[in-house]
Amino acid sequence: MSTPTVPEPPAAAESDLIDVLLATGRARGGAGALAASATFGGRAMLKIKHDPKQLVDSAAIPILFTVLFTYLFGGALSGSTGDYLKDLLPGVLSMSIAIVTMYGGARLAQDVRSGAFDRFRGLPIWRGAFVLGGLLSDAARYLFASAVVVILGLVMGYRPGGGVLGVLGAVALVVAFGLSLSLLWAAVALAVQDPAVVISIANVVLMPLSFASNIFVGPSTMPGWLRAFVDANPLSHVATAARGLMNDTGNTGAAVAWSLAATAVVTLVCAPIALRLYGRRD
C-alpha cells in the first residue's frame, strides 16, 4: 500500500477554521467538544474536496478484492460465483474497511509533521477534538467504501437475504469496528509521526488479519495451528457477524457479541493512549 499524499487545505481555509474555533471559544468560554470536533471533521472533509484521490483507495480496494476473488475462486470453492459471493461479499466489506483505516492514521501523522497539529494546540478547545474530528471524516469514508461494496455486489447478482435492515446492521457493525481501528492508528501516528511508518506498521498488522481469516475460505481444511489463529482473529468474527446479518442465516448472536466486544476492547485500550500521546505534545 502506498502512502497517500495529504496536501494542506488553502491557508484561507485554515484561517477560517481558527476564526470559527476562537469565536466559539469566546462565546462559550471554550469551544464545546462536539462543535470543535465537527469543525475539525469539516477540515478533514475539506482535504478530500481539494484532493479527491483520497477516495480512490476507499473504492479501489473493495472493487479489486470482490471482483478478483469472485471470478478467480468462486467456481472452484463454491461451485458457482453466485454462491461464493454470498460468503465473500460480507467478508470483503469487513476487510476493506479494516484496510482503509490505516489512511486516517497516515493523514494524522502528516498533520503532525506539517505543523498543522501544533497550530491548533493553543486554541480554547477540548484536547480530543482534533482526533475525534478525524474520526468523523473517517466514518464518512467508511460509509462510502461500504456503499461501493454493496452496490458492486448487487450489480454482480448478490441479493441479501437479510434485506435492507440486515445490510444496514452489517455496515454499522463493520464501521464501528473500523473506527476502533482508527483509534489504534491515531495512537501509532502520534507516536511515530511519520505517514510512511504508520502505513508500514498497519500493513504488518492488517495483512495477516485479513488473509489468515475466514473471509475467503472456511477454516475447516486449515492446519490446526492456523485454524486456531483464524478462530481467534477478531476480523473473522466481524466477517461472520456481517454474513449472518446480510444473509439472514440465523445464530449470529455470538458473532455479533464477539465483534462488539473486540470493538469495545480496542476502543477502551487505544482511546486513552491516543489522548495521552496528544497531551504529551503540550
C-alpha atoms as one frame of an Amber mdcrd trajectory, in Angstrom:
protein
   0.000   0.000   0.000   1.320   3.448  -0.895   1.404   6.378   1.471  -1.257
   8.900   0.458  -0.310  12.430  -0.448  -2.055  14.694   2.016  -1.921  18.326
   0.929  -2.857  21.010   3.410  -6.055  22.955   2.738  -5.582  26.511   1.463
  -4.258  28.979   4.031  -7.564  30.861   3.939  -9.416  27.697   4.926  -7.076
  27.145   7.890  -7.555  30.765   8.942 -11.330  30.464   8.696 -11.235  27.320
  10.844  -9.195  29.074  13.528 -11.600  32.036  13.464 -14.584  29.717  13.933
 -12.992  27.932  16.883 -11.842  31.167  18.513 -15.269  32.742  18.097 -16.909
  29.684  19.631 -14.390  29.701  22.455 -15.008  33.369  23.260 -18.774  32.865
  23.201 -18.750  29.784  25.431 -15.600  30.194  27.466 -14.019  27.395  25.418
 -15.315  25.662  22.308 -17.660  22.791  23.029 -16.296  19.310  22.417 -18.863
  18.421  19.757 -18.638  21.779  17.989 -14.851  21.665  17.866 -14.822  18.036
  16.743 -17.349  18.802  13.987 -15.177  21.699  12.828 -12.100  19.510  12.608
 -14.175  16.862  10.843 -15.161  19.509   8.298 -11.499  20.377   7.864 -10.703
  16.739   7.080 -13.543  16.609   4.562 -12.190  19.819   3.023  -8.943  17.978
   2.367 -10.863  15.353   0.411 -12.630  18.097  -1.550  -9.282  19.549  -2.608
  -7.737  16.127  -3.217 -10.431  13.611  -4.330  -7.718  10.994  -4.912  -8.017
  10.271  -1.187 -11.209   8.364  -2.008  -9.503   6.181  -4.592  -8.312   3.593
  -2.067 -11.746   3.531  -0.428 -13.244   2.497  -3.771 -10.403   0.553  -5.400
  -9.724  -1.884  -2.541 -13.274  -3.317  -2.284 -13.706  -3.420  -6.066 -10.389
  -5.215  -6.561 -10.936  -7.906  -3.945 -14.603  -8.502  -4.734 -14.193  -8.878
  -8.488 -10.838 -10.668  -8.410 -11.666 -13.326  -5.826 -15.229 -13.898  -7.005
 -14.238 -14.781 -10.540 -10.933 -16.458  -9.696 -12.112 -18.767  -6.911 -15.909
 -18.671  -6.888 -16.445 -21.676  -9.138 -13.690 -23.761  -7.568 -14.648 -23.131
  -3.944 -18.438 -22.938  -4.046 -19.466 -24.368  -7.399 -20.665 -21.014  -8.710
 -19.693 -17.373  -8.395 -23.168 -16.543  -7.090 -22.893 -18.918  -4.143 -19.370
 -17.760  -3.345 -20.414 -14.112  -3.469 -22.849 -14.691  -0.590 -19.930 -15.630
   1.643 -17.324 -13.342   0.118 -19.133 -10.010  -0.048 -19.741  -9.521   3.705
 -16.160 -10.598   4.324 -14.782  -8.151   1.764 -16.905  -5.445   3.376 -15.217
  -6.169   6.713 -11.721  -6.438   5.256 -11.989  -3.345   3.054 -12.998  -1.098
   5.931 -10.209  -2.554   8.109  -7.582  -1.845   5.445  -8.842   1.669   4.698
  -8.464   2.613   8.379  -4.696   2.974   8.015  -5.033   6.080   5.851  -6.654
   8.099   8.632  -3.597   7.468  10.780  -1.312   8.443   7.917  -3.156  11.737
   7.484  -2.894  12.479  11.208   0.857  11.803  11.106   1.126  14.153   8.126
  -0.673  16.868  10.106   1.790  16.406  12.961   4.801  16.628  10.646   3.473
  19.624   8.693   2.903  21.683  11.835  -0.885  21.886  11.455  -1.220  19.897
  14.673   0.816  22.455  16.625  -1.142  25.402  15.209  -4.307  24.140  16.904
  -2.842  23.243  20.290  -3.239  26.709  21.776  -6.909  27.072  20.862  -9.520
  27.033  23.680 -10.925  23.652  22.688 -11.259  20.163  24.106  -7.946  18.381
  23.592  -9.547  15.356  21.944 -11.375  17.388  19.276  -8.525  17.092  16.764
  -8.556  13.284  16.976 -12.348  12.939  17.159 -12.780  15.248  14.190 -10.564
  12.946  12.158 -12.704  10.001  13.220 -15.821  11.768  11.940 -14.270  12.144
   8.493 -13.074   8.518   8.677 -16.665   7.405   9.310 -17.748   9.196   6.133
 -15.059   7.392   4.126 -16.019   4.042   5.625 -19.658   4.593   4.689 -18.542
   5.454   1.159 -16.464   2.263   0.928 -19.396   0.236   2.306 -21.706   1.697
  -0.330 -19.201   0.732  -3.026 -19.117  -2.877  -1.778 -22.889  -3.248  -1.501
 -23.661  -1.612  -4.857 -20.982  -3.672  -6.600 -22.393  -6.837  -5.056 -25.899
  -6.002  -6.252 -24.575  -5.378  -9.764 -22.793  -8.752  -9.676 -26.000 -10.524
  -8.651 -25.788 -10.606  -4.853 -29.168 -10.491  -3.117 -29.010 -10.051   0.683
 -31.363 -12.414   2.469 -31.427 -10.057   5.433 -32.831  -7.237   3.346 -32.145
  -3.574   3.903 -32.101  -3.881   7.703 -29.599  -6.729   7.558 -27.294  -4.747
   5.279 -27.549  -1.625   7.443 -26.852  -3.668  10.576 -23.773  -5.239   8.990
 -22.485  -1.868   7.777 -22.986  -0.323  11.225 -21.109  -3.201  12.872 -18.215
  -3.039  10.417 -17.930   0.768  10.567 -17.885   0.654  14.381 -15.037  -1.863
  14.265 -13.247   0.300  11.698 -13.491   3.353  13.946 -11.935   1.415  16.800
  -9.022   0.569  14.491  -8.825   4.255  13.560  -8.067   4.997  17.201  -5.272
   2.437  17.072  -3.672   4.105  14.038  -4.218   7.536  15.598  -2.157   6.399
  18.579   0.510   4.983  16.251   0.539   8.223  14.232   1.034  10.362  17.336
   3.831   8.055  18.479   5.842   7.737  15.245   4.795  10.990  13.463   5.655
   9.558  10.042   2.930   8.625   7.496   5.113   6.003   5.785   5.870   4.285
   9.079   2.164   4.286  10.012   1.316   2.589   6.707   4.100   0.035   7.177
   3.022  -0.868  10.710  -0.621  -1.077   9.658   0.225  -3.399   6.767   2.182
  -5.702   9.085  -0.883  -5.961  11.335  -3.751  -5.891   8.836  -2.452  -8.182
   6.090  -2.194 -11.281   8.330  -5.549 -10.451   9.944  -7.168 -10.134   6.506
  -5.801 -13.240   4.813  -5.498 -15.521   7.858  -9.240 -15.274   8.413 -12.463
 -16.870   7.245 -13.122 -14.128   4.684 -12.024 -16.053   1.596 -12.193 -19.705
   2.655 -13.583 -21.672   5.572 -11.051 -22.729   8.216 -12.143 -26.392   8.308
  -9.351 -27.591   5.967  -6.594 -25.491   7.570  -3.889 -26.985   9.808  -4.704
 -26.834  13.493  -2.326 -24.006  14.412  -3.640 -21.790  11.602  -7.244 -22.629
  12.348  -6.704 -21.615  15.977  -5.444 -18.217  14.799  -8.336 -17.806  12.360
 -10.882 -18.689  15.040  -9.381 -16.106  17.418  -8.980 -13.435  14.731 -11.388
 -10.546  15.508 -11.779  -9.863  11.787 -13.125 -13.403  11.360 -15.808 -12.681
  13.966 -16.723  -9.396  12.280 -16.966 -11.122   8.890 -19.084 -13.937  10.355
 -21.424 -11.431  12.004 -21.721  -9.438   8.767 -22.541 -12.638   6.841 -25.224
 -13.589   9.307 -26.851 -10.157   9.228 -26.684  -9.688   5.460 -27.694 -13.245
   4.532 -30.112 -13.756   7.463 -28.519 -17.095   8.334 -29.613 -17.009  11.968
 -27.496 -17.846  15.018 -25.440 -14.685  14.579 -25.747 -13.531  18.179 -22.415
 -14.967  19.290 -20.511 -13.481  16.338 -22.138 -10.073  16.846 -21.307 -10.197
  20.557 -17.671 -11.103  19.852 -17.441  -8.304  17.268 -18.849  -5.723  19.666
 -16.537  -6.984  22.408 -13.490  -6.651  20.127 -14.611  -3.146  19.130 -15.030
  -2.147  22.775 -11.668  -3.574  23.841  -9.727  -1.848  21.049 -11.533   1.430
  21.762 -11.022   1.296  25.533  -7.328   0.495  25.117  -6.441   2.840  22.246
  -8.529   5.936  23.027  -6.745   6.734  26.329  -3.368   6.029  24.726  -4.122
   8.387  21.821  -5.288  11.140  24.182  -2.231  10.691  26.404   0.113  10.915
  23.412  -1.797  14.002  22.307  -1.310  15.535  25.756   2.417  14.869  25.786
   2.817  17.310  22.943   1.561  20.168  25.118
